[in-house]
Amino acid sequence: MMHGKKVVAIIPARFASTRFPGKPLVDLGGKPMIQRTYERVKEVEGFDRIVIATDDQRIFDVAVGFGAEVMMTADTHLTGTDRCAEVLSRLGETVDYVVNIQGDEPFIEPEQLREVASGFASGAPVLTLIKKITDTETLFNTNAPKVICDQEGHALYFSRQTIPFLRGVEPSEWLNRHTFYKHIGLYAYRADILPGLSALKPTSLELAESLEQLRWIQNCIQIKAIETQFETIGIDSPEDLEKIQKMGLI
């Protein structure tokens, strides 16, 4: 399943959140969100370890309670990538890839993790998922980052704006005239480059768009994009939770 690679899955989870404090512990049909995310990841065979990484004792205790391996990490990390880098430095073993699964993805499809794993054979420094956009709401939603790629599937640029811009075409016709892709925020990092990724300083493009992956591109680190057919349902606010309840997912 992991194409001969030794792979560790890390689930960063923090309690503090501007829009949804305590999100990893919110109840989803009788289980905390972080447990549902962990159980989804466990459905995939081949991970050498699955580690929940947090800076909050409440999340730590809950994760221990449902039997997960959990590591307390620094509370100064600004990104999940930084938290993954700390866990990697403390594992005490050599691995080939680290997969970063956000703790607020309780409905992540196990097949998406297998799709990311399909890219391990390429030796790419960073792997991520993209999905074809099929509706205008997503196409023009600045909370749904878009991506354009080269002919070999490497990301050229990510933006909250719709890219590319179709000159001379009415927005209502854009989906009929071009194939657009949105970014799915699931990453796999080659273990030998992860410490360097975490050490990079924020760049002008990252600060402009508030997209961490632009820091890597601006530092000439290739990101291999793999297309998925599966939708990811993230929970970023209490309103998202209400939508999921209405959808009957919990």
PDB file of C-alpha atoms in Angstrom:
ATOM      1  CA  MET A   1       0.000   0.000   0.000  1.00  0.00           C
ATOM      2  CA  MET A   2       2.867   2.392   0.802  1.00  0.00           C
ATOM      3  CA  HIS A   3       4.935   1.342  -2.226  1.00  0.00           C
ATOM      4  CA  GLY A   4       7.783  -0.001  -0.165  1.00  0.00           C
ATOM      5  CA  LYS A   5       8.135   3.184   1.887  1.00  0.00           C
ATOM      6  CA  LYS A   6       8.162   3.551   5.644  1.00  0.00           C
ATOM      7  CA  VAL A   7       5.415   6.079   6.360  1.00  0.00           C
ATOM      8  CA  VAL A   8       4.144   7.783   9.494  1.00  0.00           C
ATOM      9  CA  ALA A   9       0.747   9.486   9.592  1.00  0.00           C
ATOM     10  CA  ILE A  10       0.548  12.530  11.870  1.00  0.00           C
ATOM     11  CA  ILE A  11      -2.698  14.240  12.872  1.00  0.00           C
ATOM     12  CA  PRO A  12      -2.035  17.761  14.199  1.00  0.00           C
ATOM     13  CA  ALA A  13      -4.802  18.966  16.508  1.00  0.00           C
ATOM     14  CA  ARG A  14      -4.942  22.219  18.453  1.00  0.00           C
ATOM     15  CA  PHE A  15      -7.618  23.408  20.843  1.00  0.00           C
ATOM     16  CA  ALA A  16      -7.312  27.101  20.046  1.00  0.00           C
ATOM     17  CA  SER A  17      -9.229  28.238  16.982  1.00  0.00           C
ATOM     18  CA  THR A  18     -10.454  31.699  16.140  1.00  0.00           C
ATOM     19  CA  ARG A  19     -13.665  30.524  14.534  1.00  0.00           C
ATOM     20  CA  PHE A  20     -14.259  27.304  16.466  1.00  0.00           C
ATOM     21  CA  PRO A  21     -12.419  26.917  19.811  1.00  0.00           C
ATOM     22  CA  GLY A  22     -12.177  23.330  21.010  1.00  0.00           C
ATOM     23  CA  LYS A  23     -13.063  21.977  17.591  1.00  0.00           C
ATOM     24  CA  PRO A  24     -11.153  18.642  17.847  1.00  0.00           C
ATOM     25  CA  LEU A  25     -13.235  17.679  20.885  1.00  0.00           C
ATOM     26  CA  VAL A  26     -16.665  18.593  19.532  1.00  0.00           C
ATOM     27  CA  ASP A  27     -19.098  15.678  19.675  1.00  0.00           C
ATOM     28  CA  LEU A  28     -19.922  14.058  16.342  1.00  0.00           C
ATOM     29  CA  GLY A  29     -22.527  11.376  16.837  1.00  0.00           C
ATOM     30  CA  GLY A  30     -21.135  10.232  20.170  1.00  0.00           C
ATOM     31  CA  LYS A  31     -17.432  10.529  19.362  1.00  0.00           C
ATOM     32  CA  PRO A  32     -15.089  13.528  19.448  1.00  0.00           C
ATOM     33  CA  MET A  33     -14.016  14.841  16.062  1.00  0.00           C
ATOM     34  CA  ILE A  34     -10.384  13.885  16.616  1.00  0.00           C
ATOM     35  CA  GLN A  35     -11.380  10.260  17.251  1.00  0.00           C
ATOM     36  CA  ARG A  36     -13.408  10.087  14.050  1.00  0.00           C
ATOM     37  CA  THR A  37     -10.452  11.493  12.091  1.00  0.00           C
ATOM     38  CA  TYR A  38      -8.086   8.991  13.723  1.00  0.00           C
ATOM     39  CA  GLU A  39     -10.394   6.061  12.957  1.00  0.00           C
ATOM     40  CA  ARG A  40     -10.577   7.064   9.285  1.00  0.00           C
ATOM     41  CA  VAL A  41      -6.795   7.086   9.058  1.00  0.00           C
ATOM     42  CA  LYS A  42      -6.623   3.691  10.772  1.00  0.00           C
ATOM     43  CA  GLU A  43      -8.674   2.199   7.944  1.00  0.00           C
ATOM     44  CA  VAL A  44      -5.639   2.543   5.677  1.00  0.00           C
ATOM     45  CA  GLU A  45      -3.145  -0.315   5.865  1.00  0.00           C
ATOM     46  CA  GLY A  46       0.579   0.314   5.766  1.00  0.00           C
ATOM     47  CA  PHE A  47       1.247   3.211   8.113  1.00  0.00           C
ATOM     48  CA  ASP A  48       4.083   2.340  10.461  1.00  0.00           C
ATOM     49  CA  ARG A  49       2.632   4.660  13.093  1.00  0.00           C
ATOM     50  CA  ILE A  50      -0.305   7.026  13.468  1.00  0.00           C
ATOM     51  CA  VAL A  51       0.429   9.861  15.877  1.00  0.00           C
ATOM     52  CA  ILE A  52      -1.890  12.597  17.101  1.00  0.00           C
ATOM     53  CA  ALA A  53       0.153  15.759  17.760  1.00  0.00           C
ATOM     54  CA  THR A  54      -1.324  18.393  20.068  1.00  0.00           C
ATOM     55  CA  ASP A  55      -0.380  21.210  22.419  1.00  0.00           C
ATOM     56  CA  ASP A  56      -3.433  20.828  24.633  1.00  0.00           C
ATOM     57  CA  GLN A  57      -3.767  18.519  27.634  1.00  0.00           C
ATOM     58  CA  ARG A  58      -7.506  18.026  27.047  1.00  0.00           C
ATOM     59  CA  ILE A  59      -6.940  16.686  23.534  1.00  0.00           C
ATOM     60  CA  PHE A  60      -4.006  14.611  24.790  1.00  0.00           C
ATOM     61  CA  ASP A  61      -6.140  12.952  27.482  1.00  0.00           C
ATOM     62  CA  VAL A  62      -9.042  12.238  25.127  1.00  0.00           C
ATOM     63  CA  ALA A  63      -6.708  10.693  22.525  1.00  0.00           C
ATOM     64  CA  VAL A  64      -5.080   8.456  25.125  1.00  0.00           C
ATOM     65  CA  GLY A  65      -8.570   7.481  26.239  1.00  0.00           C
ATOM     66  CA  PHE A  66      -9.531   6.031  22.854  1.00  0.00           C
ATOM     67  CA  GLY A  67      -6.202   4.254  22.446  1.00  0.00           C
ATOM     68  CA  ALA A  68      -4.273   6.516  20.079  1.00  0.00           C
ATOM     69  CA  GLU A  69      -0.577   7.221  20.163  1.00  0.00           C
ATOM     70  CA  VAL A  70      -0.363  10.912  21.025  1.00  0.00           C
ATOM     71  CA  MET A  71       2.510  13.334  21.464  1.00  0.00           C
ATOM     72  CA  MET A  72       2.451  16.662  23.288  1.00  0.00           C
ATOM     73  CA  THR A  73       4.127  19.299  21.114  1.00  0.00           C
ATOM     74  CA  ALA A  74       5.134  22.923  21.552  1.00  0.00           C
ATOM     75  CA  ASP A  75       2.419  25.560  21.724  1.00  0.00           C
ATOM     76  CA  THR A  76       4.438  27.929  19.530  1.00  0.00           C
ATOM     77  CA  HIS A  77       3.841  26.128  16.221  1.00  0.00           C
ATOM     78  CA  LEU A  78       2.018  28.227  13.651  1.00  0.00           C
ATOM     79  CA  THR A  79       1.249  25.404  11.200  1.00  0.00           C
ATOM     80  CA  GLY A  80       0.531  21.703  11.098  1.00  0.00           C
ATOM     81  CA  THR A  81       3.747  21.302   9.106  1.00  0.00           C
ATOM     82  CA  ASP A  82       5.753  22.657  12.034  1.00  0.00           C
ATOM     83  CA  ARG A  83       4.000  20.290  14.413  1.00  0.00           C
ATOM     84  CA  CYS A  84       4.715  17.357  12.089  1.00  0.00           C
ATOM     85  CA  ALA A  85       8.385  18.342  11.940  1.00  0.00           C
ATOM     86  CA  GLU A  86       8.641  18.256  15.728  1.00  0.00           C
ATOM     87  CA  VAL A  87       7.043  14.817  15.904  1.00  0.00           C
ATOM     88  CA  LEU A  88       9.412  13.539  13.214  1.00  0.00           C
ATOM     89  CA  SER A  89      12.409  14.814  15.180  1.00  0.00           C
ATOM     90  CA  ARG A  90      11.249  12.882  18.242  1.00  0.00           C
ATOM     91  CA  LEU A  91      10.257   9.569  16.665  1.00  0.00           C
ATOM     92  CA  GLY A  92      13.667   8.007  17.139  1.00  0.00           C
ATOM     93  CA  GLU A  93      13.498   6.118  13.853  1.00  0.00           C
ATOM     94  CA  THR A  94      14.067   6.703  10.160  1.00  0.00           C
ATOM     95  CA  VAL A  95      11.039   7.054   7.891  1.00  0.00           C
ATOM     96  CA  ASP A  96      10.582   7.886   4.215  1.00  0.00           C
ATOM     97  CA  TYR A  97       7.409   9.986   4.240  1.00  0.00           C
ATOM     98  CA  VAL A  98       5.248  11.839   6.746  1.00  0.00           C
ATOM     99  CA  VAL A  99       1.551  12.289   5.926  1.00  0.00           C
ATOM    100  CA  ASN A 100      -0.159  15.294   7.505  1.00  0.00           C
ATOM    101  CA  ILE A 101      -3.902  14.769   8.073  1.00  0.00           C
ATOM    102  CA  GLN A 102      -5.712  17.725   9.608  1.00  0.00           C
ATOM    103  CA  GLY A 103      -7.481  16.890  12.845  1.00  0.00           C
ATOM    104  CA  ASP A 104     -10.682  18.534  11.619  1.00  0.00           C
ATOM    105  CA  GLU A 105     -11.187  16.084   8.731  1.00  0.00           C
ATOM    106  CA  PRO A 106     -13.442  13.458  10.336  1.00  0.00           C
ATOM    107  CA  PHE A 107     -14.915  12.545   6.946  1.00  0.00           C
ATOM    108  CA  ILE A 108     -11.679  12.148   5.028  1.00  0.00           C
ATOM    109  CA  GLU A 109     -11.917   9.231   2.620  1.00  0.00           C
ATOM    110  CA  PRO A 110      -9.343   6.501   3.280  1.00  0.00           C
ATOM    111  CA  GLU A 111      -9.012   6.259  -0.501  1.00  0.00           C
ATOM    112  CA  GLN A 112      -7.621   9.813  -0.531  1.00  0.00           C
ATOM    113  CA  LEU A 113      -4.770   8.658   1.681  1.00  0.00           C
ATOM    114  CA  ARG A 114      -4.140   5.778  -0.691  1.00  0.00           C
ATOM    115  CA  GLU A 115      -4.090   8.226  -3.598  1.00  0.00           C
ATOM    116  CA  VAL A 116      -1.418  10.318  -1.879  1.00  0.00           C
ATOM    117  CA  ALA A 117       0.536   7.138  -1.177  1.00  0.00           C
ATOM    118  CA  SER A 118       0.505   6.332  -4.903  1.00  0.00           C
ATOM    119  CA  GLY A 119       2.903   9.231  -5.364  1.00  0.00           C
ATOM    120  CA  PHE A 120       5.557   7.917  -2.987  1.00  0.00           C
ATOM    121  CA  ALA A 121       7.247   5.944  -5.767  1.00  0.00           C
ATOM    122  CA  SER A 122       8.015   9.228  -7.538  1.00  0.00           C
ATOM    123  CA  GLY A 123      10.177  10.438  -4.682  1.00  0.00           C
ATOM    124  CA  ALA A 124       8.460  13.854  -4.818  1.00  0.00           C
ATOM    125  CA  PRO A 125       9.421  16.247  -2.002  1.00  0.00           C
ATOM    126  CA  VAL A 126       5.781  17.124  -1.264  1.00  0.00           C
ATOM    127  CA  LEU A 127       2.558  15.475  -2.402  1.00  0.00           C
ATOM    128  CA  THR A 128      -0.984  16.814  -2.173  1.00  0.00           C
ATOM    129  CA  LEU A 129      -4.443  16.317  -3.672  1.00  0.00           C
ATOM    130  CA  ILE A 130      -6.470  18.392  -6.113  1.00  0.00           C
ATOM    131  CA  LYS A 131     -10.047  18.007  -7.322  1.00  0.00           C
ATOM    132  CA  LYS A 132     -11.825  19.207 -10.426  1.00  0.00           C
ATOM    133  CA  ILE A 133     -14.256  22.040  -9.758  1.00  0.00           C
ATOM    134  CA  THR A 134     -17.759  21.422 -11.064  1.00  0.00           C
ATOM    135  CA  ASP A 135     -19.809  24.284  -9.590  1.00  0.00           C
ATOM    136  CA  THR A 136     -19.571  28.055  -9.801  1.00  0.00           C
ATOM    137  CA  GLU A 137     -19.994  28.527  -6.044  1.00  0.00           C
ATOM    138  CA  THR A 138     -16.710  26.709  -5.393  1.00  0.00           C
ATOM    139  CA  LEU A 139     -15.072  28.315  -8.415  1.00  0.00           C
ATOM    140  CA  PHE A 140     -15.486  31.815  -7.013  1.00  0.00           C
ATOM    141  CA  ASN A 141     -15.283  30.989  -3.305  1.00  0.00           C
ATOM    142  CA  THR A 142     -12.149  32.615  -1.864  1.00  0.00           C
ATOM    143  CA  ASN A 143     -12.186  30.129   1.035  1.00  0.00           C
ATOM    144  CA  ALA A 144     -11.565  27.302  -1.447  1.00  0.00           C
ATOM    145  CA  PRO A 145      -7.955  27.627  -2.718  1.00  0.00           C
ATOM    146  CA  LYS A 146      -7.403  26.931  -6.418  1.00  0.00           C
ATOM    147  CA  VAL A 147      -4.305  25.474  -8.067  1.00  0.00           C
ATOM    148  CA  ILE A 148      -2.751  25.417 -11.523  1.00  0.00           C
ATOM    149  CA  CYS A 149      -0.220  22.751 -12.501  1.00  0.00           C
ATOM    150  CA  ASP A 150       2.378  22.080 -15.159  1.00  0.00           C
ATOM    151  CA  GLN A 151       2.119  19.211 -17.644  1.00  0.00           C
ATOM    152  CA  GLU A 152       3.782  16.805 -15.219  1.00  0.00           C
ATOM    153  CA  GLY A 153       1.377  17.549 -12.393  1.00  0.00           C
ATOM    154  CA  HIS A 154       3.555  19.866 -10.344  1.00  0.00           C
ATOM    155  CA  ALA A 155       1.793  22.820  -8.770  1.00  0.00           C
ATOM    156  CA  LEU A 156       2.723  26.146 -10.336  1.00  0.00           C
ATOM    157  CA  TYR A 157       0.631  28.355  -8.081  1.00  0.00           C
ATOM    158  CA  PHE A 158      -2.140  28.303  -5.482  1.00  0.00           C
ATOM    159  CA  SER A 159      -4.583  31.166  -5.011  1.00  0.00           C
ATOM    160  CA  ARG A 160      -7.764  32.062  -3.217  1.00  0.00           C
ATOM    161  CA  GLN A 161      -8.772  33.812  -6.422  1.00  0.00           C
ATOM    162  CA  THR A 162     -10.009  31.862  -9.424  1.00  0.00           C
ATOM    163  CA  ILE A 163      -7.014  30.887 -11.556  1.00  0.00           C
ATOM    164  CA  PRO A 164      -6.430  31.089 -14.408  1.00  0.00           C
ATOM    165  CA  PHE A 165      -8.404  34.226 -15.269  1.00  0.00           C
ATOM    166  CA  LEU A 166     -10.334  33.768 -18.513  1.00  0.00           C
ATOM    167  CA  ARG A 167     -10.032  37.008 -20.403  1.00  0.00           C
ATOM    168  CA  GLY A 168     -13.038  38.004 -22.475  1.00  0.00           C
ATOM    169  CA  VAL A 169     -15.236  35.203 -21.086  1.00  0.00           C
ATOM    170  CA  GLU A 170     -18.283  35.808 -18.927  1.00  0.00           C
ATOM    171  CA  PRO A 171     -17.815  34.228 -15.460  1.00  0.00           C
ATOM    172  CA  SER A 172     -20.974  32.172 -15.976  1.00  0.00           C
ATOM    173  CA  GLU A 173     -19.200  30.438 -18.869  1.00  0.00           C
ATOM    174  CA  TRP A 174     -15.862  29.745 -17.210  1.00  0.00           C
ATOM    175  CA  LEU A 175     -16.569  26.135 -16.260  1.00  0.00           C
ATOM    176  CA  ASN A 176     -17.534  25.419 -19.874  1.00  0.00           C
ATOM    177  CA  ARG A 177     -14.310  26.879 -21.237  1.00  0.00           C
ATOM    178  CA  HIS A 178     -11.607  25.584 -18.915  1.00  0.00           C
ATOM    179  CA  THR A 179     -10.911  22.866 -16.316  1.00  0.00           C
ATOM    180  CA  PHE A 180     -10.319  24.359 -12.874  1.00  0.00           C
ATOM    181  CA  TYR A 181      -8.986  22.591  -9.792  1.00  0.00           C
ATOM    182  CA  LYS A 182      -9.322  23.242  -6.096  1.00  0.00           C
ATOM    183  CA  HIS A 183      -6.743  22.198  -3.544  1.00  0.00           C
ATOM    184  CA  ILE A 184      -7.455  19.498  -0.960  1.00  0.00           C
ATOM    185  CA  GLY A 185      -5.341  20.238   2.119  1.00  0.00           C
ATOM    186  CA  LEU A 186      -3.792  16.816   2.624  1.00  0.00           C
ATOM    187  CA  TYR A 187       0.015  16.676   2.461  1.00  0.00           C
ATOM    188  CA  ALA A 188       2.763  14.092   2.403  1.00  0.00           C
ATOM    189  CA  TYR A 189       6.336  15.269   2.955  1.00  0.00           C
ATOM    190  CA  ARG A 190       9.512  13.389   2.186  1.00  0.00           C
ATOM    191  CA  ALA A 191      11.031  12.988   5.632  1.00  0.00           C
ATOM    192  CA  ASP A 192      14.458  14.278   4.656  1.00  0.00           C
ATOM    193  CA  ILE A 193      13.067  17.647   3.531  1.00  0.00           C
ATOM    194  CA  LEU A 194      10.436  18.184   6.259  1.00  0.00           C
ATOM    195  CA  PRO A 195      12.842  19.785   8.776  1.00  0.00           C
ATOM    196  CA  GLY A 196      13.922  22.247   6.085  1.00  0.00           C
ATOM    197  CA  LEU A 197      10.319  23.063   5.209  1.00  0.00           C
ATOM    198  CA  SER A 198       9.595  23.905   8.813  1.00  0.00           C
ATOM    199  CA  ALA A 199      12.687  26.115   9.031  1.00  0.00           C
ATOM    200  CA  LEU A 200      11.647  28.303   6.093  1.00  0.00           C
ATOM    201  CA  LYS A 201      10.478  31.816   6.853  1.00  0.00           C
ATOM    202  CA  PRO A 202       7.113  33.088   5.572  1.00  0.00           C
ATOM    203  CA  THR A 203       7.383  34.535   2.068  1.00  0.00           C
ATOM    204  CA  SER A 204       5.671  37.435   0.329  1.00  0.00           C
ATOM    205  CA  LEU A 205       3.302  35.179  -1.626  1.00  0.00           C
ATOM    206  CA  GLU A 206       2.335  33.197   1.455  1.00  0.00           C
ATOM    207  CA  LEU A 207       1.609  36.389   3.372  1.00  0.00           C
ATOM    208  CA  ALA A 208      -0.384  37.796   0.471  1.00  0.00           C
ATOM    209  CA  GLU A 209      -2.656  34.767   0.042  1.00  0.00           C
ATOM    210  CA  SER A 210      -2.390  33.269   3.542  1.00  0.00           C
ATOM    211  CA  LEU A 211      -1.481  29.908   1.981  1.00  0.00           C
ATOM    212  CA  GLU A 212       1.472  28.083   3.529  1.00  0.00           C
ATOM    213  CA  GLN A 213       2.236  26.014   0.433  1.00  0.00           C
ATOM    214  CA  LEU A 214       3.260  29.162  -1.460  1.00  0.00           C
ATOM    215  CA  ARG A 215       6.232  29.416   0.902  1.00  0.00           C
ATOM    216  CA  TRP A 216       7.504  26.120  -0.472  1.00  0.00           C
ATOM    217  CA  ILE A 217       6.931  27.022  -4.110  1.00  0.00           C
ATOM    218  CA  GLN A 218       8.658  30.364  -3.646  1.00  0.00           C
ATOM    219  CA  ASN A 219      11.642  28.445  -2.250  1.00  0.00           C
ATOM    220  CA  CYS A 220      11.715  26.207  -5.361  1.00  0.00           C
ATOM    221  CA  ILE A 221      10.313  23.088  -3.660  1.00  0.00           C
ATOM    222  CA  GLN A 222       8.150  21.041  -6.002  1.00  0.00           C
ATOM    223  CA  ILE A 223       4.676  19.990  -4.949  1.00  0.00           C
ATOM    224  CA  LYS A 224       3.309  16.984  -6.814  1.00  0.00           C
ATOM    225  CA  ALA A 225      -0.476  17.232  -7.232  1.00  0.00           C
ATOM    226  CA  ILE A 226      -2.570  14.079  -7.501  1.00  0.00           C
ATOM    227  CA  GLU A 227      -6.145  14.313  -8.717  1.00  0.00           C
ATOM    228  CA  THR A 228      -8.881  12.825  -6.544  1.00  0.00           C
ATOM    229  CA  GLN A 229     -12.537  12.240  -7.262  1.00  0.00           C
ATOM    230  CA  PHE A 230     -13.453  12.396  -3.589  1.00  0.00           C
ATOM    231  CA  GLU A 231     -14.789  15.471  -1.873  1.00  0.00           C
ATOM    232  CA  THR A 232     -13.400  16.490   1.504  1.00  0.00           C
ATOM    233  CA  ILE A 233     -15.835  17.829   4.063  1.00  0.00           C
ATOM    234  CA  GLY A 234     -13.948  19.993   6.525  1.00  0.00           C
ATOM    235  CA  ILE A 235     -15.392  21.653   9.614  1.00  0.00           C
ATOM    236  CA  ASP A 236     -14.136  25.188  10.102  1.00  0.00           C
ATOM    237  CA  SER A 237     -16.984  26.727  12.097  1.00  0.00           C
ATOM    238  CA  PRO A 238     -20.056  25.824  14.161  1.00  0.00           C
ATOM    239  CA  GLU A 239     -22.115  26.636  11.048  1.00  0.00           C
ATOM    240  CA  ASP A 240     -20.280  23.872   9.162  1.00  0.00           C
ATOM    241  CA  LEU A 241     -21.257  21.473  11.933  1.00  0.00           C
ATOM    242  CA  GLU A 242     -24.905  22.380  11.462  1.00  0.00           C
ATOM    243  CA  LYS A 243     -24.618  21.764   7.702  1.00  0.00           C
ATOM    244  CA  ILE A 244     -23.135  18.308   8.310  1.00  0.00           C
ATOM    245  CA  GLN A 245     -25.929  17.450  10.694  1.00  0.00           C
ATOM    246  CA  LYS A 246     -28.479  18.468   8.059  1.00  0.00           C
ATOM    247  CA  MET A 247     -26.658  16.273   5.526  1.00  0.00           C
ATOM    248  CA  GLY A 248     -27.185  13.305   7.830  1.00  0.00           C
ATOM    249  CA  LEU A 249     -23.484  12.525   8.178  1.00  0.00           C
ATOM    250  CA  ILE A 250     -23.739  12.461  11.974  1.00  0.00           C
TER     251      ILE A 250
END
